[in-house]
XYZ file of C-alpha atoms in Angstrom:
598
model
C -9.052 21.472 8.498
C -10.278 23.501 11.259
C -10.228 21.440 14.860
C -13.872 20.278 15.719
C -13.679 22.015 19.533
C -16.862 19.561 20.278
C -14.150 16.749 19.977
C -13.858 14.678 23.348
C -9.725 13.833 23.896
C -9.366 10.214 25.992
C -5.767 10.168 27.564
C -3.960 7.140 28.452
C -5.095 6.800 32.004
C -3.642 9.115 34.340
C -1.705 11.168 31.749
C -2.286 14.766 30.102
C -1.291 16.909 27.761
C 2.429 18.641 28.269
C 1.356 21.527 27.052
C -1.209 24.031 25.527
C 0.400 23.119 21.910
C 0.633 19.442 22.030
C -3.485 19.388 23.418
C -4.101 20.797 19.978
C -1.732 18.314 18.681
C -4.085 15.556 20.342
C -7.230 17.006 19.372
C -6.334 17.483 15.944
C -6.092 13.545 15.821
C -8.825 12.696 17.663
C -11.144 15.359 15.005
C -9.669 13.178 11.926
C -9.458 9.931 13.244
C -13.392 10.576 14.471
C -14.593 11.857 10.954
C -11.920 9.394 9.217
C -14.807 8.731 5.798
C -15.537 12.130 5.511
C -11.834 13.703 5.799
C -11.386 11.008 3.027
C -14.289 12.086 1.281
C -13.165 15.807 1.234
C -9.382 15.133 0.699
C -10.367 12.816 -2.250
C -11.968 15.632 -3.609
C -9.523 18.246 -2.956
C -7.290 15.687 -5.088
C -9.379 15.504 -8.363
C -10.350 19.258 -8.091
C -6.494 20.637 -7.650
C -5.960 17.900 -10.521
C -8.218 17.711 -12.395
C -6.865 19.372 -15.292
C -3.575 17.152 -16.135
C -2.916 15.024 -18.842
C -3.433 11.662 -16.810
C -7.002 13.023 -15.587
C -8.162 13.568 -18.102
C -7.805 10.601 -20.343
C -10.103 8.736 -17.802
C -12.789 11.138 -18.820
C -13.985 12.389 -15.389
C -15.348 15.280 -16.897
C -15.062 17.331 -13.659
C -16.000 15.265 -11.378
C -14.274 14.972 -7.483
C -16.554 12.335 -6.180
C -15.699 8.556 -5.364
C -18.071 6.386 -7.191
C -17.544 8.253 -10.767
C -12.656 7.948 -9.459
C -13.633 4.412 -8.488
C -15.450 3.691 -11.577
C -12.819 5.374 -14.069
C -9.858 5.590 -12.691
C -7.479 2.464 -13.069
C -5.778 1.127 -9.947
C -1.756 1.165 -11.342
C 1.377 0.232 -10.718
C 4.808 2.226 -10.883
C 5.653 0.716 -14.443
C 2.049 1.760 -15.795
C 3.188 5.373 -13.872
C 6.620 5.022 -15.539
C 6.135 6.927 -19.385
C 4.719 10.044 -17.904
C 7.308 9.441 -15.001
C 9.531 9.789 -17.628
C 9.180 12.808 -19.692
C 8.620 15.130 -16.430
C 12.176 13.356 -15.485
C 13.221 14.742 -18.920
C 11.895 17.967 -19.254
C 7.980 18.427 -19.860
C 6.651 20.578 -17.822
C 3.287 20.534 -19.072
C 0.646 19.182 -16.413
C 1.084 15.791 -16.959
C 0.442 14.281 -13.620
C -0.134 17.714 -11.534
C -1.675 20.613 -12.062
C 0.935 22.086 -9.523
C 4.409 22.460 -10.321
C 6.919 19.292 -9.660
C 9.525 20.134 -6.819
C 11.572 17.049 -7.256
C 11.829 13.307 -7.487
C 11.689 11.277 -4.308
C 13.750 7.403 -4.888
C 12.170 4.612 -3.771
C 14.107 1.959 -2.403
C 12.157 -0.020 -3.985
C 12.768 -0.868 -7.146
C 11.938 -0.815 -11.073
C 14.357 -2.463 -13.874
C 17.278 -2.415 -10.931
C 16.697 1.480 -10.514
C 15.226 3.650 -7.509
C 11.466 4.141 -8.332
C 11.371 7.956 -9.672
C 8.047 9.472 -7.128
C 7.033 13.102 -8.444
C 6.526 15.405 -5.937
C 5.113 18.648 -5.136
C 6.339 21.651 -3.000
C 3.072 22.031 -0.571
C 3.918 18.013 0.686
C 6.725 18.642 2.589
C 4.395 20.921 4.927
C 2.111 17.572 4.830
C 4.707 15.856 5.654
C 5.508 18.790 8.913
C 2.589 18.408 10.318
C 2.563 14.897 10.510
C 6.096 15.140 12.574
C 4.944 17.702 14.732
C 2.051 14.971 15.741
C 5.038 12.923 17.336
C 6.252 13.758 20.461
C 2.489 15.273 21.956
C 1.766 11.311 21.481
C 5.486 10.220 23.334
C 4.670 12.964 25.755
C 1.619 11.083 26.850
C 3.595 8.223 27.964
C 7.656 9.317 28.749
C 7.445 11.978 30.667
C 9.805 14.557 30.729
C 10.952 14.820 27.726
C 11.621 18.382 28.007
C 14.536 17.983 30.337
C 17.472 16.573 28.363
C 17.909 15.868 24.348
C 17.751 13.165 21.806
C 20.321 11.474 20.568
C 19.621 10.444 17.208
C 22.089 9.075 14.218
C 20.435 10.922 11.081
C 22.024 11.055 7.564
C 21.562 12.562 4.223
C 22.536 10.388 1.224
C 23.449 10.511 -2.548
C 21.436 12.208 -4.843
C 21.467 13.576 -8.604
C 19.386 15.809 -11.028
C 17.363 14.527 -13.903
C 17.639 15.517 -16.954
C 14.935 18.600 -16.558
C 17.561 19.490 -13.693
C 15.187 18.181 -11.518
C 16.645 16.676 -8.266
C 16.513 12.613 -7.626
C 16.741 12.165 -4.071
C 15.624 9.883 -0.939
C 12.541 11.811 0.845
C 14.378 12.061 4.752
C 17.330 13.367 2.218
C 14.681 15.594 1.253
C 13.208 16.470 4.362
C 16.741 16.986 6.310
C 18.012 19.870 3.573
C 14.333 21.385 3.957
C 13.964 24.582 5.790
C 11.280 23.220 8.098
C 14.352 20.825 9.199
C 16.594 23.124 9.045
C 15.043 26.358 10.347
C 12.740 24.600 12.475
C 11.644 27.055 15.274
C 12.961 25.479 19.156
C 11.237 23.001 20.992
C 12.307 21.995 24.257
C 11.187 18.681 23.848
C 12.400 17.882 20.036
C 16.638 19.111 20.879
C 18.961 16.696 19.422
C 22.912 16.428 20.458
C 24.079 16.181 16.280
C 24.104 20.072 15.279
C 22.284 20.124 11.628
C 25.596 20.497 10.077
C 26.624 17.303 11.608
C 23.630 15.725 9.916
C 23.977 17.324 6.481
C 27.445 15.640 5.766
C 27.879 14.194 3.003
C 30.647 11.338 4.314
C 28.958 8.947 6.068
C 31.941 8.500 8.024
C 32.752 11.967 9.374
C 28.914 12.379 10.185
C 28.415 9.728 12.508
C 31.803 10.183 13.203
C 30.777 13.854 14.778
C 27.058 12.332 15.779
C 28.881 9.901 18.287
C 30.980 12.822 19.092
C 28.508 15.704 20.312
C 26.528 12.356 21.939
C 29.443 11.836 23.861
C 29.844 14.579 24.808
C 26.423 15.088 25.878
C 26.056 11.729 27.815
C 24.525 12.580 30.442
C 21.849 15.180 28.923
C 20.668 12.169 26.353
C 16.822 10.490 27.250
C 16.156 9.026 24.547
C 18.137 7.200 21.657
C 17.230 6.344 17.949
C 17.860 6.251 14.103
C 16.077 6.468 11.160
C 15.943 2.327 11.233
C 16.842 -0.302 13.698
C 20.126 -1.433 12.023
C 20.755 2.683 11.765
C 21.378 2.000 15.702
C 22.785 -1.171 15.609
C 25.253 0.170 13.209
C 26.755 3.476 15.347
C 27.373 1.021 18.196
C 29.361 -1.070 15.931
C 30.939 2.217 14.898
C 31.613 2.806 19.031
C 33.286 -0.367 19.104
C 35.924 0.821 15.840
C 35.956 4.305 16.919
C 36.287 4.618 21.286
C 40.019 5.206 21.109
C 39.651 7.923 18.909
C 37.025 9.938 20.093
C 38.414 9.345 23.438
C 40.879 11.110 22.829
C 39.065 13.967 20.865
C 37.071 14.087 24.172
C 40.479 14.638 26.350
C 41.938 17.015 23.891
C 39.806 19.243 23.349
C 40.438 18.954 19.232
C 38.780 17.165 16.574
C 40.602 14.446 14.833
C 42.102 16.265 11.764
C 40.291 13.118 9.821
C 36.836 15.264 9.949
C 37.523 17.947 7.001
C 34.647 18.771 5.953
C 34.521 22.625 7.582
C 31.276 23.234 8.214
C 31.427 20.058 10.856
C 34.660 21.324 12.332
C 33.237 24.201 12.906
C 30.362 23.806 14.822
C 31.608 20.661 16.809
C 34.538 22.959 18.048
C 32.380 25.166 19.827
C 30.853 22.035 21.539
C 34.132 19.922 22.253
C 36.282 21.539 25.138
C 39.434 19.837 27.423
C 37.016 16.765 29.642
C 39.186 14.180 31.131
C 36.807 12.283 32.868
C 34.787 11.919 29.931
C 37.535 10.413 27.960
C 38.376 8.378 31.142
C 35.259 6.812 31.374
C 34.338 5.881 27.908
C 37.794 4.457 27.873
C 36.789 2.139 30.948
C 33.474 1.402 29.423
C 35.039 0.448 26.015
C 38.410 -1.113 26.671
C 37.205 -4.488 28.291
C 35.022 -5.522 24.980
C 32.075 -5.746 26.912
C 29.092 -4.333 24.299
C 26.462 -5.544 26.966
C 24.000 -2.988 27.982
C 26.362 0.072 26.362
C 23.882 2.173 25.375
C 22.707 2.801 29.542
C 25.844 2.737 30.496
C 27.092 5.283 28.346
C 23.852 7.024 27.992
C 22.934 6.056 31.110
C 19.674 8.186 31.219
C 17.653 6.804 28.711
C 14.144 6.446 28.534
C 13.504 4.516 24.891
C 15.109 4.070 21.560
C 13.597 5.284 18.791
C 14.353 3.081 15.672
C 11.621 1.435 13.108
C 11.751 -2.379 14.109
C 8.844 -3.665 12.541
C 8.781 -5.846 9.000
C 12.281 -6.515 7.945
C 13.820 -4.337 10.707
C 12.741 -6.849 13.503
C 15.399 -8.786 13.472
C 17.770 -6.626 15.223
C 15.294 -6.317 17.933
C 17.901 -9.247 19.994
C 21.086 -7.075 19.251
C 19.076 -3.835 20.383
C 18.192 -5.350 22.950
C 21.300 -6.950 24.075
C 23.262 -3.097 23.891
C 20.212 -0.909 25.859
C 19.654 -4.027 28.680
C 15.922 -4.184 26.807
C 15.056 -0.796 26.700
C 11.653 0.232 25.321
C 11.633 0.306 21.162
C 9.433 3.012 19.922
C 8.021 3.121 16.493
C 6.310 6.140 15.870
C 6.071 7.051 12.603
C 4.438 5.002 9.499
C 5.840 6.113 6.360
C 7.168 5.406 2.345
C 8.538 8.178 -0.169
C 5.000 7.438 -1.372
C 3.206 9.053 0.933
C 3.542 10.082 4.501
C 0.301 7.794 6.052
C 0.783 7.641 10.226
C 2.067 7.477 13.620
C 1.238 5.144 16.706
C -0.810 6.113 19.168
C 1.012 3.796 21.455
C 4.552 4.102 20.817
C 5.603 2.078 24.299
C 3.869 -1.637 23.553
C 6.164 -4.565 22.646
C 7.027 -4.104 19.056
C 4.712 -7.454 17.720
C 2.042 -5.149 19.107
C 3.155 -1.984 17.429
C 0.093 -0.767 15.081
C -0.185 2.140 13.272
C -3.126 4.460 12.270
C -3.403 5.837 8.932
C -4.005 9.724 9.246
C -6.515 10.005 6.668
C -5.786 13.661 6.173
C -2.143 12.533 4.143
C -3.749 11.024 1.088
C -6.680 9.276 -0.199
C -6.470 5.569 1.130
C -7.901 2.341 -0.501
C -7.802 -1.068 -0.254
C -7.373 -4.536 -1.508
C -8.076 -7.760 -0.218
C -5.553 -9.694 0.509
C -5.324 -13.461 0.007
C -2.486 -15.432 2.153
C -2.754 -17.806 -0.206
C -1.662 -15.707 -2.482
C -4.480 -15.518 -5.248
C -3.557 -11.812 -5.122
C -3.719 -11.292 -9.276
C -7.026 -10.161 -10.166
C -8.549 -6.661 -7.897
C -11.426 -7.206 -6.885
C -13.446 -4.005 -5.819
C -11.207 -1.740 -3.503
C -12.137 -1.033 0.413
C -12.220 2.929 1.528
C -10.177 3.298 5.206
C -13.895 3.324 7.118
C -14.574 -0.217 5.799
C -12.726 -2.541 6.552
C -12.412 -5.361 9.268
C -9.973 -6.211 12.239
C -8.845 -9.635 11.978
C -8.334 -9.144 7.609
C -4.567 -8.495 5.245
C -4.859 -5.296 2.890
C -2.952 -4.083 0.331
C -2.498 -0.187 0.140
C -3.450 1.565 -2.103
C -3.217 5.611 -2.492
C -3.384 8.718 -4.195
C -1.331 11.809 -3.362
C -1.659 15.446 -4.040
C 1.394 15.026 -5.742
C -0.346 13.122 -8.550
C -0.508 9.448 -7.805
C -3.437 8.061 -8.712
C -4.611 4.307 -7.088
C -1.094 3.491 -7.075
C -0.195 0.220 -5.403
C 2.300 0.934 -3.001
C 2.942 -3.194 -2.192
C 2.386 -3.004 1.761
C 0.836 -5.461 3.372
C -0.711 -4.118 6.424
C -3.517 -6.407 8.848
C -5.969 -4.397 10.878
C -5.901 -4.955 14.351
C -8.536 -1.964 15.746
C -10.005 0.595 15.790
C -8.939 4.415 16.623
C -12.063 6.385 16.322
C -13.307 5.451 13.251
C -9.675 4.824 12.291
C -8.214 1.496 11.677
C -5.276 1.049 13.487
C -2.830 -2.049 11.296
C 0.516 -3.702 11.884
C 3.067 -3.917 8.911
C 3.271 -7.121 7.654
C 5.664 -6.709 5.442
C 6.247 -5.304 1.652
C 5.096 -7.406 -1.266
C 7.374 -9.544 -3.047
C 10.171 -8.860 -0.800
C 12.769 -12.093 -0.184
C 16.036 -10.093 1.510
C 16.853 -7.174 3.113
C 19.316 -5.956 5.585
C 18.924 -2.056 5.732
C 17.030 -0.013 2.842
C 17.355 -2.358 0.165
C 14.280 -4.676 -0.636
C 15.803 -7.369 -3.081
C 12.658 -9.591 -4.584
C 12.701 -13.545 -5.616
C 12.852 -12.496 -9.455
C 16.310 -9.860 -9.177
C 17.515 -13.180 -6.492
C 17.408 -15.530 -9.706
C 18.528 -13.185 -11.742
C 21.778 -12.567 -10.219
C 22.593 -16.434 -9.693
C 22.200 -16.785 -12.805
C 24.164 -14.711 -13.363
C 27.062 -15.971 -11.495
C 26.493 -19.305 -12.840
C 28.249 -18.576 -16.015
C 31.278 -17.830 -14.388
C 30.879 -21.898 -13.314
C 29.994 -23.234 -17.177
C 33.929 -23.114 -18.240
C 34.432 -25.277 -15.366
C 31.020 -27.835 -16.215
C 29.754 -27.057 -12.599
C 26.204 -26.212 -12.085
C 23.764 -24.746 -9.475
C 21.259 -27.341 -8.484
C 19.705 -25.376 -6.041
C 20.033 -21.980 -3.587
C 18.236 -20.500 -0.814
C 19.193 -17.716 1.304
C 18.857 -15.610 4.154
C 19.299 -12.245 5.572
C 22.758 -11.969 8.416
C 22.344 -9.433 10.869
C 24.350 -11.218 13.547
C 27.529 -9.602 11.257
C 27.789 -5.576 11.379
C 26.845 -4.877 8.878
C 24.434 -7.634 8.245
C 24.716 -9.267 4.861
C 23.156 -11.309 2.296
C 24.057 -15.284 2.654
C 23.358 -17.468 -0.731
C 23.522 -21.307 0.154
C 24.549 -23.072 -3.105
C 24.560 -27.129 -3.970
C 26.626 -27.500 -7.351
C 26.649 -30.500 -9.474
C 30.312 -30.205 -10.311
C 30.850 -32.904 -13.819
C 34.555 -33.119 -13.380
C 35.793 -32.526 -8.980
C 39.780 -32.260 -10.509
C 38.558 -29.348 -12.641
C 35.825 -28.069 -10.721
C 36.022 -24.215 -9.687
C 38.576 -22.705 -7.377
C 37.921 -20.615 -4.189
C 38.539 -17.650 -6.658
C 36.154 -18.413 -8.586
C 33.207 -18.536 -6.438
C 34.344 -15.197 -4.588
C 34.065 -13.302 -8.490
C 30.885 -15.449 -8.452
C 29.717 -13.383 -5.013
C 30.926 -10.400 -6.490
C 28.973 -11.503 -9.759
C 25.979 -11.630 -7.645
C 26.539 -8.458 -6.106
C 26.406 -6.314 -9.742
C 23.373 -7.653 -10.532
C 21.687 -6.759 -7.610
C 19.530 -3.779 -7.987
C 20.685 0.255 -7.486
C 19.917 0.888 -3.633
C 21.629 -2.842 -2.434
C 24.878 -1.844 -4.530
C 24.291 2.126 -2.559
C 24.409 0.437 0.850
C 27.602 -2.029 0.047
C 29.018 1.381 -1.804
C 28.766 4.170 0.112
C 26.054 3.935 2.967
C 28.745 0.016 4.006
C 25.319 -0.321 5.682
C 25.402 -3.747 3.969
C 28.903 -6.569 4.149
C 29.806 -8.150 1.351
C 27.551 -10.934 -0.167
C 28.360 -14.683 1.232
C 28.311 -17.964 -0.814
C 28.159 -21.260 1.435
C 28.766 -24.164 -0.889
C 27.077 -27.164 0.592
C 27.157 -30.845 0.328
C 25.239 -32.417 -2.526
C 21.895 -33.789 -1.786
C 21.370 -31.305 0.844
C 18.009 -29.897 -0.087
C 16.852 -33.107 -0.873
C 17.784 -33.249 3.361
C 15.514 -30.141 3.030
C 12.352 -31.548 1.538
C 12.281 -34.629 3.780
C 12.671 -32.515 6.148
C 9.077 -29.728 5.448
C 7.641 -33.176 4.835
C 8.197 -34.119 7.745
C 5.888 -30.759 9.197
C 3.121 -31.382 6.951
C 4.355 -30.133 3.512
C 2.676 -31.973 0.432
C 5.733 -33.817 -1.603
C 3.579 -32.785 -5.020
C 3.584 -29.106 -3.983
C 6.549 -28.472 -2.251
C 9.149 -25.712 -3.702
C 12.377 -24.685 -2.098
C 11.848 -21.424 -0.338
C 14.129 -19.064 -2.167
C 14.911 -17.443 1.232
C 14.614 -19.072 5.107
C 15.064 -18.010 8.854
C 13.325 -21.122 10.324
C 16.467 -21.618 13.250
C 16.091 -25.754 12.296
C 16.481 -25.539 8.462
C 19.408 -23.314 9.090
C 21.139 -25.180 11.661
C 20.665 -28.037 9.053
C 22.556 -26.523 5.678
C 24.822 -24.551 8.529
C 26.369 -28.679 9.444
C 26.361 -29.092 5.759
C 28.749 -26.693 4.736
C 31.804 -27.434 2.826
C 33.291 -24.202 1.321
C 32.378 -20.310 2.537
C 33.255 -17.418 -0.105
C 32.731 -13.643 -0.140
C 32.735 -10.937 -1.924
C 36.438 -9.725 -3.021
C 35.883 -6.155 -3.454
C 31.978 -3.560 -3.416
C 30.169 -3.570 -6.506
C 30.159 -0.894 -8.991
C 27.285 1.850 -8.058
C 27.265 5.524 -9.177
C 25.090 7.789 -8.020
C 24.402 8.914 -11.653
C 20.882 6.708 -12.798
C 20.162 5.953 -16.391
C 17.335 8.221 -17.259
């Protein structure tokens, strides 16, 4: 799509593009958002023309039509389970044009799950260039708000995760792992506005400890050049600071001697870091001085004094990490630059320095075809009414996102609930409200109410021989610990207190719950160490009656009251914690392997 040179671009007061390359990127954003509806019309036409010969589209008898009206009238809105038979055929080796006329290049594994396994999202090679285009727009926007980013480096903690292969030989892996392993990332041209402290080899190291250690070490070596710190999610940056707390002595030792710890055994990592690491007694002394007293308040700006902002996602479930990031950084600005998922990359934040509670994303209409289901806050969303187009939405209303992609997803319900806050030209700007049906989330995990109920039921089986039942339960994600972990409150009915379940049995209940949770949770526990052991807090008999009484005093109807399966309101948490009689933790990690069922 060519940039319309007649478009006039308005910049934030007193700012101009940092360079000619930035000016062209910003003009592109203006063109896309000025002609949002026309771009969407053309994108859908391109997708339908490209995939006209696929088995999926042919069954809906479009007969070559590429217009919106025919598409909406004949192609149904679907969920993952509707597409699963097609996806399984591709995974098992069927190379016919099932969803896409272009060959499926790999599967991107979603953090969402189906039947306990990560969802598989088929993608094509051309999608990588489309994602790269969106990445290329981020820094031109940021440069309008934070000048001088070409004068230093970014300390970003980036990691790859385990991947597997389907029976067809196609690789299945998270979207960011795919991107970091791509030529677009590994052989990216030098850009003075986007220089990382971490060499590619440290990011691409499969061992989580070695990757984190080497990235932290490089960040410390370049401490005075660091202008921004970040990770993909807020939880990742919190874990990085916790890692510094646990490993600063060895890191300082490496810097003082100029010799890399023998714990780093990956040869490519040792080679690249050894080129950077030189004996530095003054730097080692400084790190010991800052870390030895155990005061971690403001540690980011103390270690990296020129840091101007934190680049992390703090919207949705990640908002729970804002207080600890404020503590570590001395309230540095937190920018959320991009809105993306395994299914599709959507858009970017055009005002990245706003308060996290005000973050809005502008969906770029060239990334895919987007439709929206009006969302009823009362919860009556089972029936799908007429879907609206991107340019037809209303400020203040909430919508569920539906996408059609070049890779072959057609009218697919992503599950994200968005609220329109304003418009940029003709493109709506959205606040991310939540992922539909998600109850608990600490990192990349997403646990819904059904999964939690199943986990409680499975763990309850261990109580039967002690004539004990779980009367009621609720939960919350505790991010005060690092890493965060699930906390489950249980009220038990013990028919024979003398022969009730022991502490060891209740510990095993914690593990039984973890074994019942989905593969994303278990990977986070076992391989990524981004979630801590699950905790069960047993509360006194009658606690959940008190919880209902409290809700009624605040206006809840006694006839309609249901126990909340997840809580976060401070007075409720305080009530529950004041009634705790015993605390139990999972005694071991749950089972997890990178291999999956096909």
